[in-house]
Each structure stands twice: as C-alpha cells, then as structure tokens.
Short mmCIF file of C-alpha atoms in Angstrom, two decimals:
data_model
loop_
_atom_site.label_atom_id
_atom_site.label_comp_id
_atom_site.label_asym_id
_atom_site.label_seq_id
_atom_site.Cartn_x
_atom_site.Cartn_y
_atom_site.Cartn_z
CA ALA A 206 12.06 -4.31 12.87
CA GLN A 207 8.38 -3.83 12.37
CA SER A 208 5.77 -6.30 11.25
CA VAL A 209 2.04 -6.67 10.95
CA THR A 210 -0.07 -9.78 11.26
CA GLN A 211 -3.62 -9.92 10.04
CA LEU A 212 -5.55 -12.81 11.49
CA GLY A 213 -7.75 -14.43 8.91
CA SER A 214 -7.03 -14.19 5.22
CA HIS A 215 -10.73 -14.28 4.51
CA VAL A 216 -13.70 -13.04 6.51
CA SER A 217 -17.31 -13.46 5.47
CA VAL A 218 -20.21 -11.58 7.03
CA SER A 219 -23.84 -11.03 6.21
CA GLU A 220 -25.07 -7.67 5.07
CA GLY A 221 -25.90 -5.60 8.13
CA ALA A 222 -23.68 -7.63 10.45
CA LEU A 223 -20.68 -6.40 12.39
CA VAL A 224 -17.37 -6.33 10.56
CA LEU A 225 -14.25 -7.13 12.57
CA LEU A 226 -10.88 -7.39 10.86
CA ARG A 227 -7.97 -8.17 13.13
CA CYS A 228 -4.53 -6.64 13.03
CA ASN A 229 -1.64 -7.10 15.44
CA TYR A 230 1.65 -5.31 15.09
CA SER A 231 5.18 -5.63 16.31
CA SER A 232 7.32 -2.54 16.67
CA SER A 233 10.28 -1.50 18.78
CA VAL A 234 9.28 2.14 18.52
CA PRO A 235 5.90 3.84 18.84
CA PRO A 236 4.04 2.75 15.74
CA TYR A 237 1.93 4.62 13.28
CA LEU A 238 -0.84 2.37 12.04
CA PHE A 239 -3.01 2.42 8.96
CA TRP A 240 -5.87 0.55 7.37
CA TYR A 241 -6.26 0.54 3.61
CA VAL A 242 -8.88 -0.92 1.30
CA GLN A 243 -8.16 -2.29 -2.16
CA TYR A 244 -10.73 -3.11 -4.81
CA PRO A 245 -9.76 -5.52 -7.62
CA ASN A 246 -7.04 -4.23 -9.92
CA GLN A 247 -6.89 -0.90 -8.16
CA GLY A 248 -4.56 0.92 -5.85
CA LEU A 249 -5.07 1.41 -2.15
CA GLN A 250 -7.38 3.87 -0.45
CA LEU A 251 -6.74 5.01 3.09
CA LEU A 252 -9.57 4.17 5.49
CA LEU A 253 -8.01 5.57 8.65
CA LYS A 254 -4.74 6.10 10.46
CA TYR A 255 -3.41 6.24 13.98
CA THR A 256 -0.63 8.73 14.54
CA SER A 257 -0.41 8.86 18.35
CA ALA A 258 -3.39 11.08 18.96
CA ALA A 259 -6.74 9.56 19.99
CA THR A 260 -6.64 5.79 20.36
CA LEU A 261 -10.07 5.38 18.80
CA VAL A 262 -9.82 6.44 15.21
CA LYS A 263 -12.76 7.04 12.95
CA GLY A 264 -12.36 6.67 9.23
CA ILE A 265 -14.31 6.84 6.05
CA ASN A 266 -17.33 4.72 5.13
CA GLY A 267 -18.26 4.10 8.77
CA PHE A 268 -15.09 2.24 9.70
CA GLU A 269 -13.19 2.76 12.91
CA ALA A 270 -10.24 1.18 14.68
CA GLU A 271 -8.91 1.22 18.20
CA PHE A 272 -5.23 1.28 19.07
CA LYS A 273 -4.54 -0.95 22.08
CA LYS A 274 -0.94 -0.78 23.10
CA SER A 275 -1.26 -3.50 25.76
CA GLU A 276 -2.56 -5.92 23.16
CA THR A 277 -0.43 -4.56 20.28
CA SER A 278 -3.60 -4.50 18.23
CA PHE A 279 -5.35 -2.19 15.82
CA HIS A 280 -8.51 -4.01 14.82
CA LEU A 281 -10.85 -2.55 12.22
CA THR A 282 -14.59 -2.54 12.82
CA LYS A 283 -17.79 -1.41 11.19
CA PRO A 284 -21.16 -1.82 12.92
CA SER A 285 -23.12 -2.80 9.84
CA ALA A 286 -21.65 -4.30 6.68
CA HIS A 287 -22.71 -3.16 3.26
CA MET A 288 -22.34 -5.05 0.03
CA SER A 289 -19.98 -2.36 -1.22
CA ASP A 290 -17.58 -3.15 1.63
CA ALA A 291 -16.52 -6.36 -0.08
CA ALA A 292 -12.83 -5.83 -0.85
CA GLU A 293 -9.32 -6.59 0.33
CA TYR A 294 -8.22 -4.82 3.50
CA PHE A 295 -4.65 -4.19 4.53
CA CYS A 296 -3.25 -3.15 7.86
CA ALA A 297 0.10 -1.36 7.75
CA VAL A 298 2.66 0.00 10.18
CA SER A 299 5.31 2.68 9.91
CA HIS A 300 7.95 3.76 12.39
CA ASP A 301 7.66 7.37 11.37
CA SER A 302 4.63 9.43 10.63
CA LEU A 303 6.51 11.51 8.14
CA PHE A 304 6.96 9.63 4.92
CA ASN A 305 9.55 11.98 3.59
CA GLN A 306 11.76 11.40 6.61
CA GLY A 307 12.25 7.70 6.44
CA GLY A 308 8.77 6.52 7.24
CA LYS A 309 7.61 3.65 5.09
CA LEU A 310 4.66 1.31 5.21
CA ILE A 311 5.02 -2.36 6.08
CA PHE A 312 1.87 -4.21 5.13
CA GLY A 313 0.09 -7.19 6.58
CA GLN A 314 -0.95 -10.10 4.44
CA GLY A 315 -4.39 -8.71 3.79
CA THR A 316 -7.89 -9.88 4.64
CA GLU A 317 -10.50 -10.44 1.98
CA LEU A 318 -13.92 -9.38 3.19
CA SER A 319 -16.97 -10.97 1.61
CA VAL A 320 -20.45 -9.67 2.32
CA LYS A 321 -23.38 -12.02 1.82
CA PRO A 322 -26.82 -10.63 0.99
CA GLY B 259 -7.40 14.24 -1.31
CA ALA B 260 -4.19 14.19 -3.24
CA VAL B 261 -4.13 12.33 -6.54
CA VAL B 262 -1.46 9.96 -7.78
CA SER B 263 -1.71 8.69 -11.32
CA GLN B 264 0.04 5.64 -12.71
CA HIS B 265 0.50 4.90 -16.36
CA PRO B 266 -0.08 2.54 -18.01
CA SER B 267 -2.81 0.66 -16.13
CA TRP B 268 -1.77 -2.52 -17.82
CA VAL B 269 0.96 -3.58 -20.21
CA ILE B 270 1.92 -6.74 -22.01
CA CYS B 271 5.48 -7.09 -23.21
CA LYS B 272 7.70 -9.71 -24.71
CA SER B 273 10.34 -11.46 -22.67
CA GLY B 274 13.65 -9.65 -22.88
CA THR B 275 12.24 -6.20 -23.47
CA SER B 276 12.09 -3.29 -21.04
CA VAL B 277 8.98 -1.62 -19.70
CA LYS B 278 8.64 1.79 -18.10
CA ILE B 279 5.91 2.63 -15.60
CA GLU B 280 5.19 6.23 -14.67
CA CYS B 281 3.91 7.55 -11.38
CA ARG B 282 2.78 11.15 -11.20
CA SER B 283 1.52 13.28 -8.34
CA LEU B 284 -1.08 15.50 -9.95
CA ASP B 285 -1.80 18.12 -7.33
CA PHE B 286 1.08 18.07 -4.87
CA GLN B 287 4.83 17.84 -4.81
CA ALA B 288 5.95 14.34 -4.00
CA THR B 289 9.24 14.53 -2.18
CA THR B 290 9.18 10.79 -1.59
CA MET B 291 7.81 7.99 -3.74
CA PHE B 292 7.50 4.32 -3.01
CA TRP B 293 7.27 1.37 -5.40
CA TYR B 294 5.53 -1.84 -4.44
CA ARG B 295 4.99 -5.19 -6.05
CA GLN B 296 1.93 -7.28 -5.41
CA PHE B 297 1.41 -10.89 -6.42
CA PRO B 298 -2.13 -12.24 -6.81
CA LYS B 299 -3.96 -12.58 -3.50
CA GLN B 300 -0.88 -11.39 -1.63
CA SER B 301 0.28 -8.31 0.19
CA LEU B 302 2.29 -5.40 -1.08
CA MET B 303 6.02 -5.80 -0.92
CA LEU B 304 8.03 -2.60 -0.81
CA MET B 305 10.64 -2.59 -3.55
CA ALA B 306 12.27 0.78 -3.12
CA THR B 307 11.95 4.29 -1.78
CA SER B 308 13.01 7.29 -3.80
CA ASN B 309 13.50 10.90 -2.79
CA GLU B 310 13.46 13.56 -5.45
CA GLY B 311 16.91 14.12 -6.88
CA SER B 312 18.49 11.22 -5.03
CA LYS B 313 19.22 7.62 -5.80
CA ALA B 314 16.53 5.18 -4.79
CA THR B 315 16.96 3.03 -1.70
CA TYR B 316 16.16 -0.58 -2.52
CA GLU B 317 14.82 -3.15 -0.12
CA GLN B 318 16.83 -6.26 0.51
CA GLY B 319 16.52 -8.78 -2.28
CA VAL B 320 15.39 -6.31 -4.93
CA GLU B 321 17.73 -6.12 -7.91
CA LYS B 322 18.45 -2.46 -8.51
CA ASP B 323 19.90 -3.11 -11.96
CA LYS B 324 16.72 -4.84 -13.00
CA PHE B 325 14.25 -2.42 -11.48
CA LEU B 326 15.52 1.03 -12.36
CA ILE B 327 13.88 3.86 -10.46
CA ASN B 328 14.17 7.50 -11.40
CA HIS B 329 12.70 10.38 -9.42
CA ALA B 330 13.97 13.37 -11.34
CA SER B 331 11.18 15.78 -10.47
CA LEU B 332 8.79 16.46 -7.62
CA THR B 333 5.86 15.13 -9.62
CA LEU B 334 7.24 12.16 -11.49
CA SER B 335 8.91 8.89 -10.67
CA THR B 336 9.47 6.05 -13.10
CA LEU B 337 10.08 2.35 -12.65
CA THR B 338 11.75 0.56 -15.54
CA VAL B 339 11.72 -3.20 -15.57
CA THR B 340 14.71 -4.13 -17.67
CA SER B 341 15.01 -7.36 -19.65
CA ALA B 342 11.66 -8.48 -18.37
CA HIS B 343 10.92 -12.14 -17.86
CA PRO B 344 7.64 -13.94 -17.14
CA GLU B 345 8.47 -14.09 -13.43
CA ASP B 346 8.41 -10.29 -13.40
CA SER B 347 4.71 -10.40 -14.22
CA SER B 348 2.95 -8.75 -11.33
CA PHE B 349 0.91 -5.77 -10.15
CA TYR B 350 3.13 -2.77 -9.49
CA ILE B 351 1.86 0.07 -7.33
CA CYS B 352 3.42 3.40 -6.50
CA SER B 353 2.67 5.77 -3.68
CA ALA B 354 3.77 9.30 -3.02
CA ALA B 355 4.15 11.60 -0.04
CA GLY B 356 4.76 15.30 0.17
CA GLN B 357 6.92 17.31 2.52
CA GLY B 358 5.78 16.75 6.08
CA SER B 359 3.01 14.42 4.99
CA THR B 360 1.63 11.82 7.37
CA GLU B 361 -0.08 10.01 4.55
CA ALA B 362 1.15 8.34 1.40
CA PHE B 363 -1.21 8.39 -1.58
CA PHE B 364 -1.42 5.44 -3.91
CA GLY B 365 -1.63 5.16 -7.65
CA GLN B 366 -4.07 2.84 -9.37
CA GLY B 367 -1.44 0.23 -10.06
CA THR B 368 -0.01 -1.27 -13.25
CA ARG B 369 -0.62 -4.86 -14.27
CA LEU B 370 2.51 -6.12 -16.07
CA THR B 371 2.34 -9.33 -18.05
CA VAL B 372 5.51 -10.64 -19.66
CA VAL B 373 4.98 -13.24 -22.37
#
C-alpha cells in the first residue's frame, strides 16, 4: 500500500522568504511523486512530478522538489515566496507512471500556504 | 496542457433527488478517468476509476449504487449521485489521463449542496 504524509497542515511565510513544504511517502514499489496546487473552489494544477528520472525536479512558478529515497521524502521548495503562491498544496504518490494502466494518485492531507506581506 | 472541463461548477439539489456531474476532456482522448471527493479543508479521496467502455472500479467504502459512474466515450465521464442526502454535500473533482500518459489532468470541480 502507498501513503503520503504532509508535515504541517498550515505553513506561513513572509513574502520573499523561502518556502518549504514537507512530504514523506511510503511505498513498496518505486514511487512516482507529484505536487499539485489548488486555489479555492478550483481543481488541481500540477506543479511538478518525479517519474524516476532526475531526482531534482523543477516545476512551474519557480518551484522545485528533490526526491530522496533514503529519507522517503519529496519536499517542495521555492526560494522566494510571492503573494500569489498562497494556496493549498498537495503531495501525491502513484505506483505506476501510466495512469491508464492502473496508476492512480494517493494524496496527502494538504498544506495550506499563507504568504504575509 | 490538456484541458478537462467539469459541469456544473456548482449545484444545489433537494434531498432525495439525483444529480449528474459531467467531466469532459476537451483536447485529448481520456482512456481513464478518476473521480474524487473533497471535504472542506481536507484532502482528495479517490472514489472510483473508470476506463472507457468498462465498468468503474470503486474504492473500498464507496457505494457504487449511490455514485453511478459512466464512461461511455473517450471524452466524457459522468458521475450521478442518486437519492442525494445532505451528507453527500461535498466538492467533487474529476481527472483524466490519456493513453500512455504520465499525468492526470484535473477538472475545475463541482460543489454539490444537498438541502
């Protein structure tokens, strides 16, 4: 079975400060990992994904994440927070990279990011 | 990127009635679609996975007779909440993936309120 744990249901940073959102996973098979962002009353937008290529993954809007197998982590970072980054962030894991062959996303609990001016 | 459209964005219905939510892939063929439910300030819970032309696979604890899923074409899947009750009020989100896709694209979600 696979699972994802996001440490911290709420993170608050100042504008311009480093953003660090934590995600740890549990998987009996090599995982495929994803970070999504959700704005109020909207669907999810993919920020980045790890699918067994480079361990440091760069995504949209200046976000990046590093896959660390030894720590079973996939933390999301951004060097400098912007007000528009305030949203809910979800880490997700799948056992298969191909969604039409049984792969499905298991989501973490989410982390709400607040950005103070 | 690929676009997935959900309709309606929000719906209010009376208790005991049925509500249908549509999920369409606008610019790709969605061989697989997923339906999620999200309670306020909570994560997304996968309800079921559907492959075009096949019966949906429901997650444990999801009542398949209450949440009817149809995926009759490569661009459309529907979720029907039958005999809705106030506890069914939630945010429902679909996502879709094409053949060989390593990404699932999400719809905007549907806010269902049962009164």
